[in-house]
Amino acid sequence: MKVLVAVKRVIDPNVKVRVKADQTGVETANVKMAMNPFDEIGVEEAIRMREAGTAEEIVAVSIGARQVQETIRTALAMGADRGIHVATDEDVQPLAAAKLLKAVVEKEQPQIVILGKQAVDDDAGQTGQMLAGLLGWSQATFASKIVLGNGDAEITREVDGGLETLKVSLPAVVTTDLRLNEPRYASLPNIMKAKKKPIEEMTPADLGVDAAPRLKLVKVVEPPKRKAGVKVESVAELVDKLRNEAKVI
Ligand code: AMP
């Protein structure tokens, strides 16, 4: 079975994001980038499927400028077998990503496509769902457990107040949630080996997809600064302030 994993390059989640002075977006120049954390979980899950003998090949796909090849290399160093880079310098919005991934899926014919439940830069949480819709495939989102069967998969999902278990027929699109697994670090020998693994390059035009942005970003603003707190001397004073100043009790 072949597994396709989508890996997005985003601002490293440990970096404090800064809004550009002209409010047209966030600063990405000279900012540390990393693989979207939910996609690391996707790569890890695919590797575990191969280790369990249920997957034979793992293909990591990323869409974006030349630098996304670093993200593909990270996936290769973790254990993916080969990469596909869909090269574009345009802003890739979820619908464009879904259309491009659909074209790659039609070429590669995987049995499972794993995406993150959301990219931590745009927080859209849309690409997996749109991809499944465009392909007409089953989908299971926010997976916290995947058990592959014969021609199907049992997926446990985190829902409000509990867990839901779905059975989907393959091929299917699955999106990862935080508790699915803990991704491994790439070892130094594997980082070296990954340099020799192939990355195929293609453009949206090669795939016959118009990836032009459909949404216009109006502006991005910083959240309001938090006001400084005050120290109270006693519980009685706290209760008094909550009742008479904040008026919340
Ligand atoms: P989003 O819908 O933007 O929150 O992204 C959800 C998931 O779609 C991500 O975790 C990735 O797995 C995938 N994805 C979105 N954009 C890209 C991209 N440019 N390259 C590769 N994968 C992507």
Coordinates of C-alpha atoms and ligand atoms in Angstrom, one line a residue:
M1 CA 0.0 0.0 0.0
K2 CA 1.2 3.5 -0.8
V3 CA 0.8 6.4 1.6
L4 CA 0.9 10.0 0.5
V5 CA 1.7 12.5 3.2
A6 CA 1.2 16.3 2.8
V7 CA 3.9 18.4 4.6
K8 CA 3.6 22.1 4.8
R9 CA 6.4 24.5 5.7
V10 CA 5.3 27.0 8.3
I11 CA 6.8 29.4 10.8
D12 CA 8.4 27.3 13.6
P13 CA 5.7 27.1 16.3
N14 CA 8.4 28.1 18.9
V15 CA 9.0 31.5 17.2
K16 CA 7.0 34.6 18.3
V17 CA 5.1 35.6 15.2
R18 CA 5.3 39.3 14.3
V19 CA 2.8 41.3 12.2
K20 CA 4.3 43.3 9.4
A21 CA 4.2 47.1 9.9
D22 CA 1.9 47.6 6.9
Q23 CA -0.6 44.9 8.3
T24 CA -0.4 42.9 5.0
G25 CA 0.6 39.7 6.8
V26 CA 3.2 38.3 9.2
E27 CA 6.9 38.6 8.9
T28 CA 8.5 35.5 7.3
A29 CA 11.9 37.0 6.2
N30 CA 14.8 35.6 8.3
V31 CA 12.3 33.7 10.5
K32 CA 13.0 30.1 11.5
M33 CA 10.7 27.7 9.6
A34 CA 9.7 24.1 10.3
M35 CA 7.3 21.4 9.2
N36 CA 3.7 21.9 10.4
P37 CA 3.5 19.9 13.7
F38 CA 0.4 18.0 12.5
D39 CA 2.2 17.0 9.4
E40 CA 5.1 15.6 11.4
I41 CA 2.5 13.4 13.1
G42 CA 1.3 12.4 9.7
V43 CA 4.8 11.4 8.5
E44 CA 5.3 9.5 11.8
E45 CA 2.0 7.6 11.3
A46 CA 3.0 6.6 7.8
I47 CA 6.3 5.3 9.0
R48 CA 4.6 3.3 11.7
M49 CA 2.4 1.7 9.0
R50 CA 5.5 0.7 7.0
E51 CA 7.1 -0.7 10.1
A52 CA 4.0 -2.7 10.8
G53 CA 4.2 -4.0 7.3
T54 CA 0.9 -2.4 6.1
A55 CA 2.5 0.3 4.0
E56 CA 5.2 -0.3 1.4
E57 CA 6.0 3.2 0.2
I58 CA 5.7 6.7 1.7
V59 CA 5.6 9.8 -0.5
A60 CA 5.9 13.2 1.0
V61 CA 4.4 16.1 -0.9
S62 CA 4.9 19.8 -0.3
I63 CA 3.6 22.8 -2.3
G64 CA 5.4 26.1 -2.3
A65 CA 8.6 27.9 -3.1
R66 CA 12.0 26.2 -3.5
Q67 CA 12.6 26.2 0.3
V68 CA 9.8 23.7 0.9
Q69 CA 12.3 21.1 -0.3
E70 CA 13.9 21.5 3.2
T71 CA 10.6 20.3 4.7
I72 CA 10.4 17.4 2.3
R73 CA 14.0 16.5 3.3
T74 CA 12.9 16.5 6.9
A75 CA 10.2 14.0 6.0
L76 CA 12.7 11.9 4.1
A77 CA 15.1 12.0 7.0
M78 CA 12.3 10.8 9.3
G79 CA 11.7 7.8 7.0
A80 CA 9.6 8.8 3.9
D81 CA 10.9 7.1 0.7
R82 CA 10.6 9.9 -1.8
G83 CA 9.3 13.5 -2.2
I84 CA 7.3 15.5 -4.6
H85 CA 7.7 19.3 -4.8
V86 CA 4.9 21.2 -6.5
A87 CA 6.8 24.5 -7.1
T88 CA 5.0 27.8 -7.0
D89 CA 5.9 31.2 -5.6
E90 CA 2.3 32.2 -5.2
D91 CA 0.5 32.2 -1.9
V92 CA -1.0 28.6 -1.7
Q93 CA -4.5 28.8 -0.2
P94 CA -6.3 25.7 1.0
L95 CA -8.5 25.2 -2.2
A96 CA -5.4 25.5 -4.4
A97 CA -3.5 23.0 -2.2
A98 CA -6.5 20.6 -2.3
K99 CA -6.7 20.9 -6.1
L100 CA -2.9 20.3 -6.5
L101 CA -2.9 17.4 -4.1
K102 CA -5.8 15.9 -6.0
A103 CA -3.8 16.0 -9.2
V104 CA -0.8 14.4 -7.4
V105 CA -3.1 11.7 -5.9
E106 CA -4.4 10.9 -9.4
K107 CA -0.9 10.4 -10.6
E108 CA 0.4 8.4 -7.6
Q109 CA -2.7 6.4 -6.7
P110 CA -2.1 6.0 -3.0
Q111 CA -4.5 4.1 -0.8
I112 CA -4.3 6.7 2.0
V113 CA -3.6 10.4 2.0
I114 CA -2.6 11.8 5.4
L115 CA -2.7 15.6 6.1
G116 CA -2.6 17.6 9.2
K117 CA -5.9 18.7 10.7
Q118 CA -4.7 22.2 10.3
A119 CA -1.7 24.3 9.3
V120 CA -0.6 26.4 12.2
D121 CA 0.1 29.4 10.0
D122 CA -3.4 29.9 8.4
D123 CA -5.3 27.8 10.9
A124 CA -7.7 27.0 8.1
G125 CA -8.4 23.3 8.7
Q126 CA -9.8 23.0 5.3
T127 CA -7.4 21.2 2.9
G128 CA -8.1 17.6 3.9
Q129 CA -11.8 18.0 3.7
M130 CA -11.7 19.8 0.4
L131 CA -9.3 17.1 -1.0
A132 CA -11.7 14.3 0.0
G133 CA -14.6 16.2 -1.5
L134 CA -12.8 16.8 -4.8
L135 CA -11.7 13.2 -5.0
G136 CA -15.0 11.8 -3.9
W137 CA -13.2 9.7 -1.3
S138 CA -14.0 8.8 2.3
Q139 CA -12.6 11.1 4.9
A140 CA -11.8 10.8 8.6
T141 CA -10.7 14.0 10.2
F142 CA -8.9 14.7 13.6
A143 CA -7.7 11.1 13.9
S144 CA -6.2 10.1 17.2
K145 CA -5.9 6.4 16.3
I146 CA -5.8 4.6 12.9
V147 CA -6.2 0.8 12.6
L148 CA -5.9 -0.4 9.0
G149 CA -8.0 -3.4 8.0
N150 CA -8.5 -5.2 4.7
G151 CA -9.6 -2.5 2.3
D152 CA -10.8 -0.3 5.1
A153 CA -9.6 1.6 8.2
E154 CA -11.0 2.2 11.6
I155 CA -10.4 5.7 12.8
T156 CA -10.9 7.1 16.3
R157 CA -11.6 10.8 16.3
E158 CA -11.6 13.3 19.1
V159 CA -15.0 15.0 19.3
D160 CA -16.5 17.2 22.0
G161 CA -16.7 15.2 25.2
G162 CA -15.5 11.9 23.9
L163 CA -14.2 9.7 21.1
E164 CA -15.9 8.6 18.0
T165 CA -14.9 5.6 15.9
L166 CA -15.5 5.5 12.2
K167 CA -14.9 2.8 9.6
V168 CA -13.9 4.2 6.2
S169 CA -13.4 2.3 3.0
L170 CA -10.0 2.8 1.3
P171 CA -8.9 4.9 -0.5
A172 CA -9.4 7.6 2.1
V173 CA -8.2 11.0 3.3
V174 CA -7.2 11.1 7.0
T175 CA -6.2 14.2 9.0
T176 CA -4.1 13.9 12.1
D177 CA -4.8 15.2 15.6
L178 CA -2.3 15.8 18.3
R179 CA -2.7 12.6 20.2
L180 CA -2.2 10.2 17.2
N181 CA 1.4 9.7 18.0
E182 CA 4.7 11.4 19.1
P183 CA 6.8 12.0 16.0
R184 CA 10.4 10.7 16.1
Y185 CA 13.5 12.9 15.6
A186 CA 15.5 12.2 12.5
S187 CA 18.9 10.5 13.4
L188 CA 22.1 11.9 11.9
P189 CA 22.6 8.8 9.6
N190 CA 19.1 9.2 8.4
I191 CA 19.6 12.9 7.7
M192 CA 22.6 11.9 5.6
K193 CA 20.7 9.2 3.8
A194 CA 17.8 11.5 3.1
K195 CA 20.1 13.7 0.9
K196 CA 20.2 10.8 -1.7
K197 CA 16.5 10.2 -1.7
P198 CA 14.7 11.6 -4.8
I199 CA 12.5 14.7 -4.9
E200 CA 10.5 15.0 -8.1
E201 CA 9.6 18.6 -9.1
M202 CA 6.5 19.7 -10.9
T203 CA 4.5 22.9 -11.4
P204 CA 0.8 23.6 -11.1
A205 CA 0.8 24.0 -14.9
D206 CA 2.3 20.5 -15.3
L207 CA -0.6 19.2 -13.1
G208 CA -3.1 21.3 -15.1
V209 CA -4.2 23.2 -12.0
D210 CA -4.9 26.9 -11.7
A211 CA -3.6 27.6 -8.2
A212 CA -4.2 31.4 -8.2
P213 CA -5.4 32.7 -4.8
R214 CA -9.2 33.1 -4.6
L215 CA -9.3 34.9 -1.2
K216 CA -8.0 38.4 -0.6
L217 CA -6.3 39.0 2.8
V218 CA -7.7 42.3 4.0
K219 CA -5.4 42.9 7.0
V220 CA -3.6 41.2 9.9
V221 CA -3.4 42.9 13.3
E222 CA -1.7 42.1 16.5
P223 CA -4.0 41.0 19.4
P224 CA -4.6 43.9 21.9
K225 CA -1.9 44.2 24.6
R226 CA -2.8 42.7 27.9
K227 CA -3.2 45.4 30.7
A228 CA -0.9 45.1 33.7
G229 CA -2.4 43.2 36.6
V230 CA -2.8 44.4 40.2
K231 CA -1.9 42.6 43.4
V232 CA -4.5 42.3 46.1
E233 CA -3.7 42.0 49.8
S234 CA -6.5 39.5 50.8
V235 CA -9.2 37.3 49.6
A236 CA -11.8 39.8 50.8
E237 CA -10.3 42.5 48.7
L238 CA -10.2 40.1 45.7
V239 CA -13.9 39.3 46.2
D240 CA -14.7 43.0 46.5
K241 CA -12.9 43.9 43.3
L242 CA -14.6 41.0 41.4
R243 CA -18.0 42.1 42.7
N244 CA -17.7 45.9 42.5
E245 CA -15.1 46.7 39.8
A246 CA -15.1 43.7 37.4
K247 CA -18.7 43.0 38.2
V248 CA -18.3 39.3 37.4
I249 CA -19.7 37.9 40.6
Ligands
AMP1 P1 -5.0 24.0 6.3 O1 -6.3 23.6 5.6 O2 -4.3 25.1 5.6 O3 -5.2 24.3 7.8 O4 -3.9 22.8 6.2 C1 -4.3 21.5 6.6 C2 -3.2 20.5 6.0 O5 -3.2 20.5 4.6 C3 -1.8 20.7 6.5 O6 -1.5 20.2 7.8 C4 -1.0 20.0 5.4 O7 -1.0 18.6 5.6 C5 -1.9 20.2 4.1 N1 -1.4 21.4 3.4 C6 -1.9 22.6 3.3 N2 -1.2 23.5 2.5 C7 -0.1 22.7 2.1 C8 1.0 23.0 1.3 N3 1.3 24.2 0.8 N4 1.9 22.0 1.1 C9 1.7 20.8 1.6 N5 0.6 20.4 2.4 C10 -0.3 21.4 2.6

